[in-house]
C-alpha cells in the first residue's frame, strides 16, 4: 500500500503522458494482486484458527487440476526461461477434495519452485497413484533449503534468510499448504540437498469410486 500510494501521489502531482499513466497503473495493478493474495492468505489462516474451514469433498481429477495450475503459471515460467514439464500416469487419478483449495495448494508449491529457481532452470511435476494414494512430486533445480530450514519452512511467517533471494513474500504460502494437506488427510514433505534443488512431495488419499 505504501508503494502504491507513493507512486499514485507522485503521478498526480502534475499532468503526465499516457505512457507514464500506463506505467503507474500497471505497477498499481501488480501491487493490488500482491495485496489480494496476502488478504486471502490471512483470511485462510484466520478461518483455520477458528476451525471455520468446511471442506466440501468431491471427486477431483488431479491430471486436470495440475494442468490448470500449470497453465496459470506458464507465462511466469516462460518469462524466466524455466522449463516446466509434467509427467502423469496414463490412468487418471482422482482424489477426494475441494478443487479451489487444492488448486491453491499446488499453485503455491509450483509458484515457489518458479520463484526460487534461477533463470533457465527446470521444474518437473510428476503425478502417480496407487489404489490408496495420489502422489504429486514437484522437483526444481533452484536454491537448496538447509536441513535446519526444512524443519521450519512450513511454519507461519518463516522465510529463509531473505538475503539469499530478492523474492518478496511473507512466509505464509507453505503454512497454508500444510493446513490444506491436513484438511485433506494427506501429507507434505520436502527434500533438498546442495546442488540438487528442492523436491516437494504431496500425498493425498484417493477418491472412493
Ligand atoms: P514465501 O515464499 O512467501 O517466503 P513460503 O511459505 O511459500 O513463503 O516459503 C517459505 C520459505 O521457504 C521461502 O521464504 C523460501 O526461502 C523457502 N522455499 C519455499 N519453496 C522453495 C523452493 N522451491 N526452493 C527453495 N526455497 C524454497
XYZ file of N, CA, C and O and ligand atoms in Angstrom:
863
model
N 0.831 -1.203 0.000
C 0.000 0.000 0.000
C 0.866 1.253 0.000
O 0.551 2.229 -0.674
N 1.990 1.214 0.728
C 2.866 2.381 0.784
C 3.456 2.672 -0.594
O 3.465 3.811 -1.056
N 3.908 1.584 -1.267
C 4.486 1.763 -2.617
C 3.421 2.351 -3.542
O 3.658 3.308 -4.278
N 2.229 1.769 -3.455
C 1.158 2.177 -4.345
C 0.782 3.640 -4.134
O 0.729 4.417 -5.087
N 0.548 4.025 -2.889
C 0.135 5.416 -2.638
C 1.254 6.384 -3.020
O 0.982 7.452 -3.570
N 2.502 5.996 -2.747
C 3.637 6.858 -3.111
C 3.635 7.113 -4.614
O 3.706 8.272 -5.059
N 3.527 6.040 -5.395
C 3.556 6.187 -6.862
C 2.355 7.001 -7.361
O 2.482 7.827 -8.264
N 1.195 6.763 -6.766
C -0.007 7.485 -7.197
C 0.112 8.972 -6.867
O -0.232 9.827 -7.697
N 0.641 9.265 -5.695
C 0.786 10.670 -5.311
C 1.745 11.401 -6.256
O 1.454 12.494 -6.720
N 2.878 10.760 -6.565
C 3.847 11.385 -7.476
C 3.205 11.596 -8.845
O 3.304 12.670 -9.452
N 2.469 10.578 -9.335
C 1.846 10.669 -10.661
C 0.834 11.807 -10.710
O 0.682 12.472 -11.742
N 0.152 12.061 -9.607
C -0.912 13.074 -9.599
C -0.397 14.501 -9.371
O -1.149 15.462 -9.485
N 0.923 14.636 -9.133
C 1.461 15.971 -8.845
C 1.372 16.920 -10.040
O 1.287 18.110 -9.912
N 1.472 16.366 -11.262
C 1.356 17.205 -12.469
C 0.795 16.370 -13.612
O 0.616 15.144 -13.446
N 0.497 17.020 -14.752
C -0.016 16.264 -15.908
C 1.080 15.350 -16.447
O 2.249 15.736 -16.475
N 0.701 14.146 -16.866
C 1.685 13.166 -17.369
C 1.291 12.695 -18.753
O 0.152 12.888 -19.182
N 2.222 11.980 -19.412
C 1.897 11.407 -20.717
C 1.082 10.129 -20.490
O 1.105 9.551 -19.388
N 0.413 9.669 -21.552
C -0.378 8.437 -21.450
C 0.515 7.284 -21.008
O 0.127 6.459 -20.190
N 1.743 7.239 -21.553
C 2.604 6.104 -21.210
C 3.025 6.156 -19.731
O 3.143 5.117 -19.084
N 3.195 7.362 -19.184
C 3.500 7.466 -17.744
C 2.327 6.955 -16.913
O 2.515 6.240 -15.928
N 1.103 7.355 -17.335
C -0.075 6.884 -16.586
C -0.168 5.365 -16.651
O -0.476 4.701 -15.668
N 0.122 4.821 -17.848
C 0.053 3.354 -18.017
C 1.018 2.656 -17.073
O 0.705 1.635 -16.463
N 2.234 3.215 -16.980
C 3.264 2.621 -16.113
C 2.777 2.568 -14.660
O 2.902 1.553 -13.978
N 2.216 3.685 -14.203
C 1.758 3.752 -12.809
C 0.587 2.788 -12.583
O 0.528 2.085 -11.562
N -0.330 2.748 -13.561
C -1.487 1.851 -13.404
C -1.046 0.391 -13.385
O -1.552 -0.417 -12.603
N -0.064 0.042 -14.240
C 0.424 -1.341 -14.284
C 1.059 -1.716 -12.951
O 0.813 -2.794 -12.411
N 1.867 -0.793 -12.424
C 2.514 -1.076 -11.146
C 1.470 -1.201 -10.030
O 1.553 -2.104 -9.196
N 0.448 -0.323 -10.032
C -0.615 -0.408 -9.013
C -1.359 -1.731 -9.123
O -1.732 -2.330 -8.114
N -1.569 -2.173 -10.384
C -2.278 -3.445 -10.584
C -1.471 -4.587 -9.949
O -2.024 -5.422 -9.236
N -0.146 -4.582 -10.173
C 0.691 -5.658 -9.601
C 0.649 -5.637 -8.074
O 0.531 -6.673 -7.430
N 0.758 -4.428 -7.505
C 0.712 -4.321 -6.036
C -0.655 -4.779 -5.513
O -0.753 -5.380 -4.450
N -1.719 -4.486 -6.288
C -3.067 -4.912 -5.857
C -3.152 -6.431 -5.815
O -3.716 -7.002 -4.884
N -2.567 -7.102 -6.852
C -2.580 -8.578 -6.855
C -1.870 -9.125 -5.615
O -2.313 -10.075 -4.994
N -0.735 -8.502 -5.256
C 0.004 -8.948 -4.058
C -0.869 -8.789 -2.820
O -0.891 -9.663 -1.951
N -1.589 -7.649 -2.757
C -2.448 -7.404 -1.590
C -3.599 -8.406 -1.526
O -3.941 -8.899 -0.448
N -4.195 -8.699 -2.695
C -5.298 -9.676 -2.728
C -4.793 -11.002 -2.189
O -5.409 -11.647 -1.348
N -3.607 -11.404 -2.662
C -3.025 -12.676 -2.244
C -2.780 -12.691 -0.732
O -3.121 -13.648 -0.042
N -2.222 -11.582 -0.229
C -1.937 -11.501 1.204
C -3.230 -11.574 2.026
O -3.325 -12.326 2.997
N -4.252 -10.821 1.601
C -5.524 -10.824 2.343
C -6.147 -12.217 2.312
O -6.616 -12.726 3.335
N -6.106 -12.858 1.126
C -6.679 -14.213 1.028
C -5.942 -15.185 1.943
O -6.545 -16.015 2.602
N -4.594 -15.054 1.972
C -3.801 -15.928 2.842
C -4.151 -15.713 4.310
O -4.327 -16.662 5.065
N -4.250 -14.434 4.713
C -4.556 -14.133 6.115
C -5.952 -14.629 6.485
O -6.166 -15.167 7.575
N -6.921 -14.467 5.541
C -8.282 -14.951 5.804
C -8.300 -16.467 5.957
O -8.973 -17.010 6.831
N -7.513 -17.138 5.095
C -7.454 -18.606 5.155
C -6.976 -19.046 6.538
O -7.573 -19.915 7.170
N -5.890 -18.393 7.012
C -5.325 -18.787 8.303
C -6.248 -18.398 9.464
O -6.361 -19.131 10.443
N -6.941 -17.250 9.335
C -7.874 -16.834 10.392
C -9.019 -17.846 10.491
O -9.412 -18.235 11.588
N -9.528 -18.273 9.328
C -10.603 -19.276 9.325
C -10.127 -20.566 9.964
O -10.840 -21.219 10.699
N -8.873 -20.933 9.650
C -8.327 -22.168 10.218
C -8.288 -22.060 11.745
O -8.701 -22.987 12.452
N -7.820 -20.924 12.251
C -7.728 -20.744 13.700
C -9.094 -20.855 14.367
O -9.206 -21.281 15.508
N -10.126 -20.450 13.648
C -11.478 -20.505 14.217
C -12.148 -21.851 13.946
O -13.317 -22.038 14.268
N -11.420 -22.750 13.274
C -11.997 -24.052 12.901
C -13.153 -23.885 11.938
O -14.121 -24.661 11.952
N -13.071 -22.838 11.063
C -14.209 -22.499 10.200
C -14.114 -23.095 8.792
O -14.931 -22.788 7.933
N -13.066 -23.915 8.544
C -12.960 -24.486 7.199
C -13.855 -25.702 7.066
O -13.683 -26.673 7.793
N -14.824 -25.597 6.178
C -15.659 -26.771 5.947
C -15.363 -27.222 4.522
O -15.638 -26.512 3.554
N -14.722 -28.380 4.409
C -14.352 -28.861 3.078
C -15.532 -29.610 2.476
O -16.105 -30.502 3.105
N -15.898 -29.174 1.256
C -16.944 -29.933 0.560
C -16.241 -30.914 -0.360
O -15.792 -30.546 -1.445
N -16.093 -32.144 0.126
C -15.321 -33.143 -0.615
C -16.044 -33.575 -1.890
O -17.237 -33.836 -1.875
N -15.288 -33.589 -2.986
C -15.813 -34.148 -4.227
C -14.679 -34.880 -4.928
O -13.518 -34.784 -4.520
N -15.049 -35.608 -5.988
C -14.037 -36.382 -6.712
C -13.290 -35.438 -7.661
O -13.917 -34.816 -8.524
N -11.992 -35.292 -7.462
C -11.231 -34.319 -8.256
C -10.218 -35.025 -9.151
O -9.397 -35.809 -8.669
N -10.290 -34.729 -10.452
C -9.334 -35.297 -11.406
C -8.017 -34.517 -11.275
O -7.929 -33.341 -11.643
N -6.998 -35.187 -10.744
C -5.744 -34.493 -10.455
C -4.974 -34.082 -11.712
O -4.280 -33.071 -11.703
N -5.083 -34.867 -12.779
C -4.359 -34.503 -14.008
C -4.893 -33.168 -14.526
O -4.135 -32.275 -14.914
N -6.222 -33.030 -14.483
C -6.876 -31.789 -14.909
C -6.454 -30.615 -14.032
O -6.116 -29.544 -14.525
N -6.506 -30.855 -12.735
C -6.225 -29.791 -11.771
C -4.791 -29.271 -11.899
O -4.541 -28.070 -11.977
N -3.842 -30.219 -11.996
C -2.433 -29.817 -12.125
C -2.227 -29.086 -13.467
O -1.528 -28.076 -13.537
N -2.871 -29.589 -14.516
C -2.769 -28.957 -15.837
C -3.251 -27.511 -15.773
O -2.636 -26.602 -16.341
N -4.349 -27.305 -15.052
C -4.922 -25.977 -14.903
C -3.969 -25.028 -14.148
O -3.755 -23.883 -14.545
N -3.370 -25.539 -13.082
C -2.432 -24.716 -12.289
C -1.227 -24.335 -13.165
O -0.786 -23.182 -13.188
N -0.727 -25.325 -13.902
C 0.455 -25.067 -14.737
C 0.136 -24.051 -15.837
O 0.935 -23.154 -16.114
N -1.058 -24.154 -16.409
C -1.451 -23.189 -17.450
C -1.423 -21.773 -16.874
O -0.991 -20.817 -17.539
N -1.855 -21.627 -15.613
C -1.866 -20.308 -14.980
C -0.471 -19.770 -14.678
O -0.303 -18.574 -14.467
N 0.518 -20.681 -14.607
C 1.871 -20.241 -14.256
C 2.818 -20.224 -15.454
O 3.982 -19.895 -15.326
N 2.274 -20.613 -16.613
C 3.110 -20.760 -17.801
C 3.842 -19.467 -18.181
O 5.043 -19.491 -18.440
N 3.103 -18.349 -18.168
C 3.736 -17.079 -18.576
C 4.908 -16.753 -17.659
O 5.994 -16.380 -18.126
N 4.682 -16.923 -16.362
C 5.741 -16.596 -15.404
C 6.989 -17.451 -15.614
O 8.110 -16.967 -15.540
N 6.787 -18.755 -15.899
C 7.960 -19.603 -16.089
C 8.617 -19.318 -17.437
O 9.846 -19.310 -17.535
N 7.810 -19.043 -18.455
C 8.393 -18.722 -19.772
C 9.214 -17.430 -19.667
O 10.305 -17.339 -20.223
N 8.683 -16.428 -18.942
C 9.413 -15.161 -18.781
C 10.793 -15.386 -18.175
O 11.742 -14.680 -18.458
N 10.890 -16.419 -17.300
C 12.186 -16.705 -16.645
C 12.969 -17.781 -17.395
O 13.991 -18.250 -16.904
N 12.446 -18.167 -18.561
C 13.065 -19.225 -19.385
C 13.237 -20.519 -18.582
O 14.248 -21.224 -18.676
N 12.251 -20.813 -17.762
C 12.284 -22.049 -16.974
C 11.419 -23.087 -17.684
O 10.294 -22.798 -18.086
N 11.969 -24.288 -17.852
C 11.193 -25.353 -18.496
C 10.337 -26.027 -17.434
O 10.833 -26.442 -16.393
N 9.048 -26.134 -17.757
C 8.116 -26.746 -16.809
C 7.557 -28.007 -17.471
O 6.862 -27.916 -18.480
N 7.956 -29.188 -16.995
C 7.378 -30.367 -17.653
C 6.584 -31.237 -16.688
O 6.898 -31.328 -15.495
N 5.562 -31.869 -17.230
C 4.665 -32.671 -16.402
C 4.713 -34.112 -16.861
O 4.732 -34.396 -18.057
N 4.775 -35.016 -15.892
C 4.743 -36.445 -16.219
C 3.589 -37.047 -15.413
O 3.574 -36.955 -14.186
N 2.622 -37.594 -16.120
C 1.482 -38.161 -15.385
C 1.241 -39.591 -15.813
O 1.505 -39.957 -16.964
N 0.756 -40.405 -14.892
C 0.363 -41.773 -15.224
C -0.700 -41.728 -16.323
O -1.450 -40.760 -16.410
N -0.743 -42.751 -17.136
C -1.733 -42.775 -18.223
C -3.149 -42.763 -17.641
O -4.031 -42.040 -18.088
N -3.334 -43.555 -16.582
C -4.644 -43.615 -15.930
C -4.899 -42.334 -15.143
O -4.022 -41.887 -14.403
N -6.078 -41.713 -15.285
C -6.343 -40.523 -14.471
C -6.424 -40.870 -12.985
O -6.850 -41.975 -12.633
N -5.956 -39.970 -12.126
C -6.048 -40.240 -10.685
C -7.018 -39.247 -10.057
O -6.972 -38.052 -10.344
N -7.879 -39.744 -9.211
C -8.890 -38.905 -8.583
C -8.666 -38.860 -7.077
O -8.513 -39.910 -6.452
N -8.656 -37.654 -6.512
C -8.589 -37.579 -5.056
C -9.903 -36.993 -4.546
O -10.687 -36.433 -5.298
N -10.082 -37.160 -3.239
C -11.275 -36.636 -2.630
C -10.910 -35.291 -2.023
O -10.060 -35.215 -1.132
N -11.504 -34.203 -2.532
C -11.117 -32.896 -2.011
C -11.925 -31.760 -2.579
O -12.892 -31.970 -3.318
N -11.517 -30.543 -2.210
C -12.197 -29.347 -2.727
C -11.291 -28.693 -3.771
O -10.197 -28.224 -3.436
N -11.736 -28.666 -5.051
C -10.860 -28.218 -6.126
C -10.221 -26.846 -5.900
O -9.022 -26.692 -6.110
N -11.005 -25.856 -5.439
C -10.451 -24.495 -5.307
C -9.283 -24.489 -4.312
O -8.268 -23.817 -4.536
N -9.429 -25.240 -3.234
C -8.375 -25.250 -2.212
C -7.174 -26.064 -2.697
O -6.023 -25.701 -2.467
N -7.448 -27.163 -3.392
C -6.336 -27.983 -3.908
C -5.533 -27.207 -4.958
O -4.312 -27.344 -5.039
N -6.247 -26.368 -5.737
C -5.533 -25.554 -6.738
C -4.580 -24.586 -6.026
O -3.449 -24.378 -6.449
N -5.021 -24.030 -4.916
C -4.197 -23.106 -4.134
C -2.937 -23.815 -3.621
O -1.844 -23.268 -3.639
N -3.122 -25.064 -3.171
C -2.001 -25.862 -2.665
C -0.918 -26.018 -3.731
O 0.258 -25.701 -3.510
N -1.337 -26.500 -4.922
C -0.324 -26.766 -5.952
C 0.177 -25.487 -6.602
O 1.319 -25.421 -7.048
N -0.676 -24.451 -6.617
C -0.217 -23.154 -7.128
C 0.938 -22.666 -6.257
O 1.991 -22.271 -6.761
N 0.753 -22.706 -4.934
C 1.803 -22.221 -4.023
C 3.103 -22.977 -4.233
O 4.179 -22.378 -4.299
N 3.027 -24.302 -4.328
C 4.256 -25.103 -4.437
C 4.970 -24.847 -5.779
O 6.183 -24.622 -5.822
N 4.183 -24.871 -6.868
C 4.823 -24.718 -8.189
C 5.280 -23.260 -8.376
O 6.334 -22.986 -8.948
N 4.500 -22.327 -7.839
C 4.896 -20.911 -7.920
C 6.217 -20.685 -7.177
O 7.122 -20.020 -7.684
N 6.342 -21.277 -5.976
C 7.608 -21.176 -5.239
C 8.754 -21.752 -6.060
O 9.851 -21.194 -6.093
N 8.501 -22.913 -6.695
C 9.558 -23.547 -7.498
C 10.046 -22.569 -8.571
O 11.256 -22.449 -8.824
N 9.108 -21.826 -9.176
C 9.499 -20.851 -10.212
C 10.270 -19.689 -9.565
O 11.312 -19.263 -10.055
N 9.742 -19.211 -8.423
C 10.377 -18.065 -7.759
C 11.803 -18.359 -7.304
O 12.691 -17.519 -7.412
N 12.006 -19.579 -6.774
C 13.305 -19.884 -6.165
C 14.242 -20.667 -7.090
O 15.230 -21.225 -6.636
N 13.879 -20.734 -8.383
C 14.774 -21.365 -9.361
C 15.332 -20.276 -10.263
O 14.565 -19.469 -10.794
N 16.652 -20.210 -10.423
C 17.210 -19.173 -11.293
C 16.776 -19.367 -12.754
O 16.374 -20.473 -13.145
N 16.883 -18.300 -13.528
C 16.503 -18.341 -14.944
C 17.175 -19.529 -15.634
O 18.301 -19.897 -15.297
N 16.452 -20.107 -16.583
C 16.915 -21.225 -17.419
C 17.002 -22.544 -16.668
O 17.574 -23.507 -17.175
N 16.425 -22.597 -15.477
C 16.379 -23.866 -14.744
C 15.220 -24.712 -15.231
O 14.590 -24.401 -16.254
N 14.939 -25.791 -14.510
C 13.800 -26.606 -14.924
C 13.014 -27.117 -13.709
O 13.554 -27.253 -12.612
N 11.740 -27.362 -13.963
C 10.848 -27.853 -12.911
C 10.079 -29.048 -13.466
O 9.522 -28.987 -14.557
N 10.097 -30.128 -12.719
C 9.364 -31.322 -13.147
C 8.221 -31.579 -12.172
O 8.399 -31.528 -10.959
N 7.033 -31.819 -12.724
C 5.889 -32.160 -11.865
C 5.458 -33.564 -12.261
O 5.142 -33.812 -13.424
N 5.509 -34.491 -11.315
C 5.074 -35.838 -11.681
C 3.911 -36.272 -10.802
O 3.801 -35.911 -9.637
N 3.042 -37.018 -11.431
C 1.779 -37.399 -10.816
C 1.623 -38.903 -10.938
O 1.714 -39.456 -12.036
N 1.446 -39.570 -9.811
C 1.255 -41.020 -9.895
C 0.280 -41.448 -8.813
O 0.000 -40.697 -7.872
N -0.228 -42.631 -8.937
C -1.201 -43.068 -7.942
C -1.238 -44.571 -7.798
O -0.837 -45.312 -8.701
N -1.676 -45.020 -6.629
C -1.994 -46.434 -6.472
C -3.443 -46.503 -5.986
O -4.157 -45.508 -6.067
N -3.836 -47.629 -5.435
C -5.255 -47.749 -5.070
C -5.648 -46.830 -3.913
O -6.796 -46.466 -3.763
N -4.643 -46.446 -3.099
C -4.982 -45.660 -1.911
C -4.610 -44.177 -1.991
O -5.307 -43.337 -1.452
N -3.496 -43.906 -2.646
C -2.989 -42.537 -2.626
C -2.608 -42.005 -4.007
O -2.216 -42.762 -4.885
N -2.684 -40.679 -4.134
C -2.119 -39.994 -5.293
C -0.912 -39.234 -4.778
O -0.973 -38.622 -3.708
N 0.164 -39.296 -5.548
C 1.381 -38.601 -5.132
C 1.765 -37.585 -6.201
O 1.843 -37.929 -7.380
N 1.971 -36.339 -5.770
C 2.420 -35.305 -6.702
C 3.795 -34.852 -6.230
O 3.973 -34.467 -5.074
N 4.775 -34.938 -7.146
C 6.145 -34.535 -6.792
C 6.541 -33.320 -7.638
O 6.418 -33.351 -8.870
N 6.966 -32.259 -6.969
C 7.423 -31.059 -7.678
C 8.910 -30.902 -7.395
O 9.325 -30.680 -6.257
N 9.710 -31.064 -8.463
C 11.173 -31.055 -8.286
C 11.759 -29.895 -9.084
O 11.479 -29.769 -10.278
N 12.538 -29.047 -8.412
C 13.124 -27.921 -9.152
C 14.655 -27.981 -9.124
O 15.242 -28.828 -8.450
N 15.268 -27.070 -9.862
C 16.731 -27.019 -9.888
C 17.209 -25.709 -9.256
O 18.209 -25.136 -9.670
N 16.445 -25.234 -8.273
C 16.741 -23.934 -7.666
C 17.662 -24.001 -6.474
O 18.364 -25.004 -6.254
N 17.605 -22.921 -5.657
C 18.457 -22.852 -4.469
C 18.022 -23.924 -3.478
O 16.847 -24.265 -3.409
N 18.989 -24.466 -2.738
C 18.604 -25.546 -1.827
C 18.174 -24.994 -0.465
O 18.431 -23.843 -0.131
N 17.481 -25.817 0.294
C 16.998 -25.416 1.621
C 17.753 -26.271 2.636
O 17.732 -27.508 2.543
N 18.437 -25.635 3.593
C 19.245 -26.405 4.560
C 18.350 -27.313 5.404
O 17.147 -27.059 5.546
N 18.969 -28.334 5.994
C 18.204 -29.288 6.814
C 17.495 -28.551 7.948
O 16.347 -28.855 8.289
N 18.175 -27.535 8.520
C 17.590 -26.749 9.625
C 16.344 -25.999 9.150
O 15.303 -26.006 9.804
N 16.451 -25.374 7.963
C 15.309 -24.607 7.426
C 14.168 -25.515 6.983
O 13.006 -25.129 7.059
N 14.504 -26.725 6.519
C 13.443 -27.653 6.079
C 12.453 -27.927 7.213
O 11.277 -28.142 6.994
N 12.982 -27.870 8.468
C 12.102 -28.142 9.612
C 11.170 -26.964 9.881
O 10.167 -27.114 10.548
N 11.539 -25.767 9.379
C 10.787 -24.561 9.766
C 9.954 -23.933 8.652
O 9.095 -23.097 8.925
N 10.210 -24.292 7.400
C 9.554 -23.563 6.302
C 8.033 -23.715 6.259
O 7.355 -22.936 5.612
N 7.490 -24.712 6.975
C 6.031 -24.861 6.982
C 5.400 -24.058 8.127
O 4.183 -24.089 8.306
N 6.251 -23.349 8.908
C 5.717 -22.515 9.986
C 5.267 -21.169 9.426
O 5.875 -20.646 8.495
N 4.234 -20.606 10.022
C 3.742 -19.307 9.578
C 4.810 -18.227 9.700
O 5.527 -18.174 10.702
N 4.903 -17.384 8.705
C 5.808 -16.226 8.643
C 7.288 -16.600 8.601
O 8.136 -15.732 8.751
N 7.614 -17.907 8.409
C 9.025 -18.256 8.329
C 9.530 -18.094 6.900
O 8.952 -18.629 5.959
N 10.599 -17.321 6.761
C 11.246 -17.175 5.457
C 12.722 -17.475 5.645
O 13.319 -17.057 6.638
N 13.301 -18.207 4.699
C 14.736 -18.476 4.780
C 15.436 -17.154 4.510
O 14.966 -16.363 3.678
N 16.537 -16.923 5.224
C 17.322 -15.692 5.092
C 17.064 -14.977 3.769
O 17.515 -15.412 2.706
N 16.357 -13.840 3.849
C 15.909 -13.182 2.616
C 17.058 -12.624 1.790
O 16.891 -12.311 0.618
N 18.273 -12.527 2.408
C 19.389 -12.003 1.627
C 19.782 -12.965 0.503
O 20.402 -12.585 -0.473
N 19.367 -14.257 0.644
C 19.721 -15.225 -0.403
C 18.910 -15.010 -1.678
O 19.272 -15.423 -2.749
N 17.752 -14.423 -1.520
C 16.943 -14.207 -2.718
C 16.245 -12.861 -2.629
O 16.016 -12.328 -1.552
N 15.954 -12.304 -3.785
C 15.310 -10.988 -3.837
C 13.783 -11.153 -3.811
O 13.057 -10.183 -3.960
N 13.326 -12.390 -3.638
C 11.901 -12.651 -3.755
C 11.117 -12.060 -2.597
O 11.475 -12.232 -1.443
N 10.023 -11.343 -2.957
C 9.157 -10.775 -1.920
C 8.227 -11.854 -1.400
O 7.837 -12.744 -2.130
N 7.854 -11.793 -0.168
C 6.902 -12.770 0.356
C 6.728 -12.568 1.843
O 7.406 -11.741 2.458
N 5.795 -13.313 2.414
C 5.506 -13.154 3.842
C 5.706 -14.446 4.627
O 5.419 -14.515 5.808
N 6.118 -15.500 3.923
C 6.317 -16.774 4.618
C 5.012 -17.436 5.035
O 4.960 -18.118 6.055
N 3.960 -17.236 4.225
C 2.670 -17.845 4.582
C 2.277 -18.997 3.647
O 1.489 -19.866 4.016
N 2.838 -18.984 2.427
C 2.437 -19.959 1.394
C 2.518 -21.411 1.846
O 1.549 -22.167 1.724
N 3.664 -21.794 2.403
C 3.824 -23.212 2.776
C 3.038 -23.571 4.039
O 2.616 -24.716 4.198
N 2.821 -22.572 4.932
C 1.984 -22.838 6.120
C 0.571 -23.170 5.648
O -0.092 -24.074 6.177
N 0.124 -22.448 4.603
C -1.207 -22.710 4.052
C -1.239 -24.081 3.371
O -2.190 -24.846 3.541
N -0.162 -24.406 2.652
C -0.090 -25.729 2.002
C -0.239 -26.824 3.053
O -0.972 -27.798 2.859
N 0.474 -26.644 4.167
C 0.440 -27.668 5.208
C -0.985 -27.835 5.743
O -1.455 -28.955 5.931
N -1.685 -26.700 5.954
C -3.032 -26.871 6.512
C -4.005 -27.417 5.464
O -4.918 -28.162 5.814
N -3.812 -27.085 4.190
C -4.690 -27.661 3.145
C -4.503 -29.181 3.099
O -5.466 -29.949 3.028
N -3.245 -29.616 3.156
C -2.960 -31.046 3.112
C -3.592 -31.749 4.321
O -4.197 -32.815 4.201
N -3.490 -31.085 5.485
C -4.075 -31.660 6.704
C -5.600 -31.779 6.566
O -6.186 -32.809 6.910
N -6.226 -30.736 6.009
C -7.691 -30.762 5.821
C -8.110 -31.907 4.895
O -9.240 -32.366 4.934
N -7.164 -32.329 4.022
C -7.461 -33.412 3.070
C -6.891 -34.758 3.531
O -6.812 -35.692 2.734
N -6.459 -34.817 4.777
C -5.927 -36.053 5.369
C -4.719 -36.586 4.601
O -4.554 -37.803 4.428
N -3.898 -35.651 4.095
C -2.724 -36.073 3.328
C -1.429 -35.725 4.051
O -1.406 -35.509 5.267
N -0.350 -35.653 3.270
C 0.984 -35.423 3.823
C 1.791 -34.560 2.863
O 1.632 -34.694 1.640
N 2.635 -33.682 3.410
C 3.538 -32.908 2.541
C 4.942 -32.982 3.126
O 5.113 -32.850 4.347
N 5.925 -33.268 2.281
C 7.304 -33.345 2.761
C 8.218 -32.591 1.788
O 7.848 -32.344 0.640
N 9.397 -32.234 2.299
C 10.367 -31.551 1.442
C 11.697 -32.282 1.544
O 12.040 -32.822 2.598
N 12.403 -32.306 0.431
C 13.752 -32.855 0.423
C 14.601 -31.882 -0.391
O 14.194 -31.425 -1.457
N 15.768 -31.538 0.141
C 16.618 -30.610 -0.591
C 18.074 -30.882 -0.236
O 18.391 -31.134 0.925
N 18.926 -30.866 -1.231
C 20.353 -31.070 -0.974
C 21.146 -30.150 -1.889
O 20.684 -29.807 -2.990
N 22.328 -29.751 -1.404
C 23.166 -28.801 -2.138
C 23.347 -29.221 -3.600
O 23.699 -30.363 -3.879
N 23.068 -28.301 -4.488
C 23.265 -28.561 -5.914
C 22.170 -29.393 -6.544
O 22.218 -29.711 -7.735
N 21.181 -29.784 -5.750
C 20.113 -30.632 -6.312
C 18.744 -29.972 -6.311
O 17.745 -30.616 -6.607
N 18.664 -28.719 -5.907
C 17.370 -28.044 -5.858
C 16.501 -28.608 -4.742
O 16.994 -29.221 -3.799
N 15.211 -28.403 -4.858
C 14.277 -28.869 -3.816
C 13.174 -29.721 -4.419
O 12.768 -29.511 -5.559
N 12.705 -30.668 -3.619
C 11.617 -31.539 -4.059
C 10.525 -31.533 -3.004
O 10.785 -31.821 -1.834
N 9.311 -31.158 -3.408
C 8.157 -31.198 -2.505
C 7.255 -32.351 -2.943
O 6.948 -32.492 -4.125
N 6.880 -33.196 -1.971
C 6.022 -34.339 -2.287
C 4.712 -34.228 -1.512
O 4.726 -34.052 -0.281
N 3.603 -34.293 -2.238
C 2.288 -34.241 -1.596
C 1.584 -35.580 -1.835
O 1.528 -36.069 -2.967
N 1.091 -36.167 -0.762
C 0.361 -37.429 -0.876
C -1.067 -37.197 -0.396
O -1.273 -36.672 0.711
N -2.031 -37.537 -1.231
C -3.442 -37.321 -0.876
C -4.245 -38.613 -1.057
O -3.999 -39.361 -2.016
N -5.195 -38.866 -0.167
C -5.988 -40.093 -0.320
C -6.825 -40.076 -1.601
O -7.350 -39.038 -1.985
N -6.905 -41.227 -2.232
C -7.693 -41.387 -3.469
C -9.184 -41.255 -3.162
O -9.626 -41.598 -2.065
N -9.933 -40.785 -4.170
C -11.388 -40.738 -4.011
C -11.935 -42.151 -4.126
O -11.416 -42.964 -4.897
N -12.971 -42.444 -3.346
C -13.575 -43.781 -3.468
C -14.425 -43.796 -4.723
O -15.134 -42.829 -5.004
N -14.319 -44.887 -5.503
C -15.073 -44.889 -6.765
C -16.496 -45.389 -6.520
O -16.830 -45.901 -5.498
P 7.362 -17.049 0.870
O 7.733 -17.686 -0.424
O 6.253 -16.062 0.737
O 8.528 -16.523 1.620
P 6.572 -19.708 1.733
O 5.882 -20.138 2.979
O 5.920 -20.059 0.438
O 6.736 -18.143 1.857
O 8.028 -20.301 1.747
C 8.822 -20.190 2.931
C 10.302 -20.189 2.576
O 10.667 -21.467 2.070
C 10.646 -19.183 1.457
O 10.951 -17.933 2.002
C 11.849 -19.842 0.796
O 13.025 -19.424 1.432
C 11.659 -21.337 1.059
N 11.200 -22.059 -0.153
C 9.926 -22.400 -0.469
N 9.869 -23.077 -1.617
C 11.151 -23.182 -2.055
C 11.781 -23.782 -3.204
N 11.085 -24.436 -4.141
N 13.139 -23.691 -3.302
C 13.875 -23.066 -2.348
N 13.341 -22.463 -1.258
C 12.002 -22.524 -1.110
